Tab-separated table of C-alpha atoms in Angstrom:
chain	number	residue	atom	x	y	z
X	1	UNK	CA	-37.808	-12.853	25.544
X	2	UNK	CA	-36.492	-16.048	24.545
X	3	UNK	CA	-32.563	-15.935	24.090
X	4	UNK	CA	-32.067	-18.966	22.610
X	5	UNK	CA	-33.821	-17.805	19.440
X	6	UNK	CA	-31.404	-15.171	19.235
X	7	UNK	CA	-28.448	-16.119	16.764
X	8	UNK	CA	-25.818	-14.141	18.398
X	9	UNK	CA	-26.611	-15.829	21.466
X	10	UNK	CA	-26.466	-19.437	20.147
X	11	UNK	CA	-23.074	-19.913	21.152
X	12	UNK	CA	-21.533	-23.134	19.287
X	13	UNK	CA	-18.042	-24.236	21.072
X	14	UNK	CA	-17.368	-26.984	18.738
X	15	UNK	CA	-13.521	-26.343	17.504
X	16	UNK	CA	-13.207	-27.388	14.156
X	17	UNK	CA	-16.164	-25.092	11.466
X	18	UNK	CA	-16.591	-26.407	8.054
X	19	UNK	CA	-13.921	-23.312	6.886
X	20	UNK	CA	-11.067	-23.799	9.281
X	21	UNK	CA	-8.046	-21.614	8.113
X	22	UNK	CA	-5.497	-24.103	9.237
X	23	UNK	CA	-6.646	-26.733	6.678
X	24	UNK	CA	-6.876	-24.311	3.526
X	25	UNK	CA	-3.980	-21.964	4.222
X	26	UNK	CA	-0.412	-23.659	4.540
X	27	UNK	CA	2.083	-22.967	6.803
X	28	UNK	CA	5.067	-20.295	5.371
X	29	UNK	CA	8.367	-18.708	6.353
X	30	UNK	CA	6.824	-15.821	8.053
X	31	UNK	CA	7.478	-13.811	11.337
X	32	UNK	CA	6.776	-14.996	14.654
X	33	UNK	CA	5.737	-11.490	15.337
X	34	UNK	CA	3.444	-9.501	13.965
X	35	UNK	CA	2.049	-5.346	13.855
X	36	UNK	CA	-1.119	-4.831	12.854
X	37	UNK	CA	-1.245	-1.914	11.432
X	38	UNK	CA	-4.744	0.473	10.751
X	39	UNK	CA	-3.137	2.886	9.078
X	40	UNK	CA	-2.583	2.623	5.608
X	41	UNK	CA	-0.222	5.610	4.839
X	42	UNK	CA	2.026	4.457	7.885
X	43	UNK	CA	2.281	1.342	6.204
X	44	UNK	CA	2.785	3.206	2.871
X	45	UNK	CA	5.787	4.879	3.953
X	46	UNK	CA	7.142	2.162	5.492
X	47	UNK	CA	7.258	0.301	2.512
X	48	UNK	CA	8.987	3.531	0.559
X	49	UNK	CA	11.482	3.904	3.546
X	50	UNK	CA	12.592	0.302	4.769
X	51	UNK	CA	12.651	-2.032	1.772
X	52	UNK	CA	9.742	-4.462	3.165
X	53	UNK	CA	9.558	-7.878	1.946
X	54	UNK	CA	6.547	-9.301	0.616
X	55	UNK	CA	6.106	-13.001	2.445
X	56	UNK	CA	2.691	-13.711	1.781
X	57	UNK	CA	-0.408	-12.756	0.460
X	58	UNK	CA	-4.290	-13.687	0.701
X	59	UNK	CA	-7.429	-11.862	-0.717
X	60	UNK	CA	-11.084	-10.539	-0.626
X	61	UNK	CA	-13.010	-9.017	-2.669
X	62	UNK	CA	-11.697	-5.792	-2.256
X	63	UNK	CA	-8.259	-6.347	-3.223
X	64	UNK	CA	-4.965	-8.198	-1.917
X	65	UNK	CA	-3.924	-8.158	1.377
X	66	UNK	CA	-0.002	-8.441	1.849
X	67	UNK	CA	1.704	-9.789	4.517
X	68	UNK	CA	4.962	-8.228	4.704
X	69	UNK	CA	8.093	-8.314	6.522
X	70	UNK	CA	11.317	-6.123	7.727
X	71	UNK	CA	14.109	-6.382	9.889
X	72	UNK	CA	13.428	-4.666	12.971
X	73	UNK	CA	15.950	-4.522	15.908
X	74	UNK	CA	17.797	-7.482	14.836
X	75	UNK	CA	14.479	-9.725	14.372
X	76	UNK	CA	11.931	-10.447	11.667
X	77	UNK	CA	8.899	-8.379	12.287
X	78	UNK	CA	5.541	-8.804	10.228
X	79	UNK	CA	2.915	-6.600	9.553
X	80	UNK	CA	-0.302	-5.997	7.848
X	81	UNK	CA	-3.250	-3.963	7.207
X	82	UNK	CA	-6.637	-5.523	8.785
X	83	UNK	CA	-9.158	-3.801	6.999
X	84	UNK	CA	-11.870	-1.749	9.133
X	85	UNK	CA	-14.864	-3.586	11.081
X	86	UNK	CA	-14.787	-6.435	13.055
X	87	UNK	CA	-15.670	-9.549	10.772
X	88	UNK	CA	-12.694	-8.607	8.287
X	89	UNK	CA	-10.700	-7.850	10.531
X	90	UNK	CA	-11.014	-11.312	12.390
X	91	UNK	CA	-11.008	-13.236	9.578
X	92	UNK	CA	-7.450	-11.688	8.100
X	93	UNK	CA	-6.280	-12.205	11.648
X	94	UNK	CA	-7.197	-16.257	11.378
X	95	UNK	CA	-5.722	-16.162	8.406
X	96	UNK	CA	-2.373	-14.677	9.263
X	97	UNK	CA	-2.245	-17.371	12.735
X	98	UNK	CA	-2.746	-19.894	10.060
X	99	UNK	CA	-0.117	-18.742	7.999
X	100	UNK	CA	2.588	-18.710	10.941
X	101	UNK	CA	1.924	-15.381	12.999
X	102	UNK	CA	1.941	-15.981	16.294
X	103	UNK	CA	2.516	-12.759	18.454
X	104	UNK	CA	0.652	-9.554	17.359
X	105	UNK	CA	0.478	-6.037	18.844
X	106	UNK	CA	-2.239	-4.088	16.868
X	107	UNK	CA	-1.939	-0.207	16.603
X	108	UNK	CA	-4.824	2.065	15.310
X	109	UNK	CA	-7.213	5.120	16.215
X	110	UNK	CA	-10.436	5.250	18.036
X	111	UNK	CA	-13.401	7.511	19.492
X	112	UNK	CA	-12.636	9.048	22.373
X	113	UNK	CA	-16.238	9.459	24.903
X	114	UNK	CA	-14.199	11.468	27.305
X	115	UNK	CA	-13.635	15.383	25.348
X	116	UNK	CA	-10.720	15.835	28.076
X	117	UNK	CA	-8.155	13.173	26.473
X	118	UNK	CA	-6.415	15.397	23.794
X	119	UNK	CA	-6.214	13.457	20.666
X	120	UNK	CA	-3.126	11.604	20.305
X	121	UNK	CA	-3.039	10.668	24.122
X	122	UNK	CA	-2.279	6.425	24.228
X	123	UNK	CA	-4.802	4.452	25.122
X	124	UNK	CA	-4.421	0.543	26.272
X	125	UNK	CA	-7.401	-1.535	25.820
X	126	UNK	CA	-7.308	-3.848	28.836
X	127	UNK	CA	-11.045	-5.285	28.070
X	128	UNK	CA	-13.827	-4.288	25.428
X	129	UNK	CA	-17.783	-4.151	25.781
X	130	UNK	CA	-18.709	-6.729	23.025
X	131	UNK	CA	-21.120	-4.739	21.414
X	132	UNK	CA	-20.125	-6.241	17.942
X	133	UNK	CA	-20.924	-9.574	16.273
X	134	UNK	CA	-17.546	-11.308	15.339
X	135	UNK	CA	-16.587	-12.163	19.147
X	136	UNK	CA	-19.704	-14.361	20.282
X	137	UNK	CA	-19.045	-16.503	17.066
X	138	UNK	CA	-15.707	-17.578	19.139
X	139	UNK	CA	-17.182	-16.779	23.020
X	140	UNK	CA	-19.461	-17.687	24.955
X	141	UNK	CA	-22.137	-14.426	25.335
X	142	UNK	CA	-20.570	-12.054	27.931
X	143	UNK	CA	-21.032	-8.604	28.256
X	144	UNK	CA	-17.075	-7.879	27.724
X	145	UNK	CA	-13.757	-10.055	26.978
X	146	UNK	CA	-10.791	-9.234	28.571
X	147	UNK	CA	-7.420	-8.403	26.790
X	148	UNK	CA	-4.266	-10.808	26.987
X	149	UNK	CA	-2.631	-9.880	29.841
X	150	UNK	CA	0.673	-10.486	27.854
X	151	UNK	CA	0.305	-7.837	25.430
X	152	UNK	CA	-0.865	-5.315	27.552
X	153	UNK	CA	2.176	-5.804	29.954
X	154	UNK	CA	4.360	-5.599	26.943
X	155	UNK	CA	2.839	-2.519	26.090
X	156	UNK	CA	3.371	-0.900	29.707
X	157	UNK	CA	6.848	-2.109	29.629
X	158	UNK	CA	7.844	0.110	25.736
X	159	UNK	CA	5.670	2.878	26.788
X	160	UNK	CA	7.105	3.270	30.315
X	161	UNK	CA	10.605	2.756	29.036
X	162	UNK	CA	9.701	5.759	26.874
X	163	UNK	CA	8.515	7.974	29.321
X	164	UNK	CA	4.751	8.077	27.577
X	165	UNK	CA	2.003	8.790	29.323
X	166	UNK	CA	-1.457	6.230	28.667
X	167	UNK	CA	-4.777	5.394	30.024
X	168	UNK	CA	-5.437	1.827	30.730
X	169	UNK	CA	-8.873	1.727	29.815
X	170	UNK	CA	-12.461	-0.623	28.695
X	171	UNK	CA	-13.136	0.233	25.197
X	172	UNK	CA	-16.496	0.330	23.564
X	173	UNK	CA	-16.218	-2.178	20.502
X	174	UNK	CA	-19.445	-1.607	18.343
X	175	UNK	CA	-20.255	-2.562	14.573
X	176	UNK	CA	-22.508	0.434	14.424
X	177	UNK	CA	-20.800	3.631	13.600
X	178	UNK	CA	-24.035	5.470	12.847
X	179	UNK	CA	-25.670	4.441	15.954
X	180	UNK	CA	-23.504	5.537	18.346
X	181	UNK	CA	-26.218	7.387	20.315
X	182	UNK	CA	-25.680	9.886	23.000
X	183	UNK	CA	-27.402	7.304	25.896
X	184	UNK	CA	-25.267	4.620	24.913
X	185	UNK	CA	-22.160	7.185	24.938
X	186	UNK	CA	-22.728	7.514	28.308
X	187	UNK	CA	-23.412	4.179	30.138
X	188	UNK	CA	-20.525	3.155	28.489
X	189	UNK	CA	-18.121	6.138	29.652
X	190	UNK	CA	-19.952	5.643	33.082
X	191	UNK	CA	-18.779	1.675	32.871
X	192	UNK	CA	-15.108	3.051	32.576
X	193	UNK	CA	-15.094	3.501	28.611
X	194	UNK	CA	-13.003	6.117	27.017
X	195	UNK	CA	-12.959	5.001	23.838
X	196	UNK	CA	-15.156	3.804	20.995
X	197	UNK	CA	-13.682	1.514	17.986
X	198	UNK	CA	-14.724	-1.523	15.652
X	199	UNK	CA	-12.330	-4.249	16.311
X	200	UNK	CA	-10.750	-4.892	19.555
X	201	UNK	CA	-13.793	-7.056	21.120
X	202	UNK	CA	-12.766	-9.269	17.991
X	203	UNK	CA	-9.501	-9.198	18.280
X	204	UNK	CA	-9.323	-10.311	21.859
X	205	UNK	CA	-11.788	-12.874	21.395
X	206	UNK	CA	-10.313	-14.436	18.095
X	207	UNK	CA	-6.618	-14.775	20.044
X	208	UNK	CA	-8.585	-16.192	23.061
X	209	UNK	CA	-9.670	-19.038	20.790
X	210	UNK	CA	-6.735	-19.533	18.965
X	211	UNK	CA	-4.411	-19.150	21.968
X	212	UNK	CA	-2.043	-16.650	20.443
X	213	UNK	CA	-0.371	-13.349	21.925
X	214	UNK	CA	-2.029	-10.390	21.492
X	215	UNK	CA	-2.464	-6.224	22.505
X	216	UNK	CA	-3.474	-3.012	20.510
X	217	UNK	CA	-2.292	0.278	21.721
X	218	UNK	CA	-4.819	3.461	20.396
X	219	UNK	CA	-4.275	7.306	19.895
X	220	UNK	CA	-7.224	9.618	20.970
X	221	UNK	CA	-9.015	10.349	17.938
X	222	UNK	CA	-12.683	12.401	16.947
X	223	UNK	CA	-14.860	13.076	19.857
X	224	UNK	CA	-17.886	10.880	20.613
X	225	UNK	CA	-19.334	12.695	23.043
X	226	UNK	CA	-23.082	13.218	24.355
X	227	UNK	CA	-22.933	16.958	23.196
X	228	UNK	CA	-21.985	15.223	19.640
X	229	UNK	CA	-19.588	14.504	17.629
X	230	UNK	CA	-15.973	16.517	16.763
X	231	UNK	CA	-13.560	14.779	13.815
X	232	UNK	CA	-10.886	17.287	15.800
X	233	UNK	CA	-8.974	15.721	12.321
X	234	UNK	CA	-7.452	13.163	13.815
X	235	UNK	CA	-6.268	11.455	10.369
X	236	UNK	CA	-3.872	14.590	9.992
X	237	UNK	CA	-1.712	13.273	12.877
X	238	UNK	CA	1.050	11.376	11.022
X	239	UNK	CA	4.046	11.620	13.076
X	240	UNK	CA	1.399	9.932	16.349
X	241	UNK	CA	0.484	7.719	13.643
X	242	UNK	CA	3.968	6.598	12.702
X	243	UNK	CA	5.299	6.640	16.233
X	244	UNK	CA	2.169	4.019	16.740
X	245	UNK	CA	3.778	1.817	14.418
X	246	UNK	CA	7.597	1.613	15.973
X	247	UNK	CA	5.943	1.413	19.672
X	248	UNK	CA	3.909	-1.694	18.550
X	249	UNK	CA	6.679	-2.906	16.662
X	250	UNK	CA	8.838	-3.014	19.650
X	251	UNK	CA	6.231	-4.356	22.192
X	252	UNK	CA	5.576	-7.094	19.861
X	253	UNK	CA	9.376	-8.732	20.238
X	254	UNK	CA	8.683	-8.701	23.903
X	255	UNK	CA	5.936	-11.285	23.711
């Protein structure tokens, strides 16, 4: 097989792309730093219980996206929802560094490939298998991309201080939901895997190329597993969920 006449393989490294979000989005009075936040009900009752400002907004065809902003331990703290799936998810987070963000701690849910971690258990991404598209558009082909070191040591630091036990773990980033099969379940848990999710590969790599702060901290969701698949109702979990949100909020003011 000839790589080169794969796509995802062509790896360009020139900079500048003929869309470059710091030449069509200006620069506004927005947060340093940043939650990104998965879950939209979180971000729901935030805005019901802590008077959020709206700072900023951009679009897609599916609606607005807001960028808004509280007062959070004496500092300005962003947030935003990302969407689901790597390529939207990337491209809101370009547009948010263009817009002023600079330090982000993501907080969502995944797949868990290991049945023993009880859903709700932390999770800390320190790598991902790139087995998604978005990240070799800003990469050179690899099988994995590591995480910032940064954010995942700000991370340790709130969720020691806490007293929370967390796995450090790879994650499985994939673009494929319905081809999750139960062979690739398990050379990835083999590889040191527990979870499964749709973003973090991108995430990583996109803050790579941009040279901005970044970590995501994950709750044990459904169950990926070679024996199949258990939602164990993982959406249902809304204090985890909200708890997510304050834990990311504070490890992002230590970057």
């Amino acid at each position: 097989m000839i790589y080169e006449n794969i796509p995802l393989l062509n790896f360009d490294p020139t900079r500048e792309a003929i869309i470059e979000p710091g030449k069509i989005i200006q620069p506004r009075d927005v947060p340093d730093h940043c939650v990104i936040c998965f879950f939209a009900e979180v971000i729901d009752w935030v805005k019901e219980n802590h008077n959020p400002r709206e700072v900023w907004r951009t679009s897609s065809e599916i609606g607005p996206h807001p960028l808004y902003e509280i007062d959070f331990q004496g500092q300005r703290l962003a947030f935003y929802h990302p969407g689901v799936g790597a390529p939207l998810a990337a491209g809101l987070f370009e547009e948010m560094i263009a817009v002023g963000c600079r330090k982000f701690i993501a907080c969502g849910g995944c797949g868990v490939l290991d049945p023993e971690i009880a859903v709700g258990h932390l999770l800390l991404p320190v790598a991902a298998i790139r087995d998604e598209g978005t990240s070799y558009h800003y990469l050179a082909p690899s099988r994995e991309v590591e995480a910032d070191p940064r954010g995942v040591e700000a991370l340790e630091s709130v969720l020691k201080r806490h007293g929370l036990a967390y796995f450090r773990t790879k994650t499985w980033t994939t673009d494929g939901i319905y081809r999750e099969t139960p062979a690739k379940a398990a050379r990835y848990l083999e590889e040191g895997c527990l979870t499964v999710e749709m973003e973090a590969a991108a995430f990583f790599a996109v803050a790579k190329f941009r040279k901005v702060k970044f970590g995501q901290l994950l709750y044990g969701g459904d169950a990926v597993i070679e024996e199949g698949w258990d939602g164990r109702d993982w959406h249902r979990r809304k204090d985890i969920r909200r708890n997510l949100f304050w834990l990311a909020a504070e490890a992002v003011l230590e970057l």
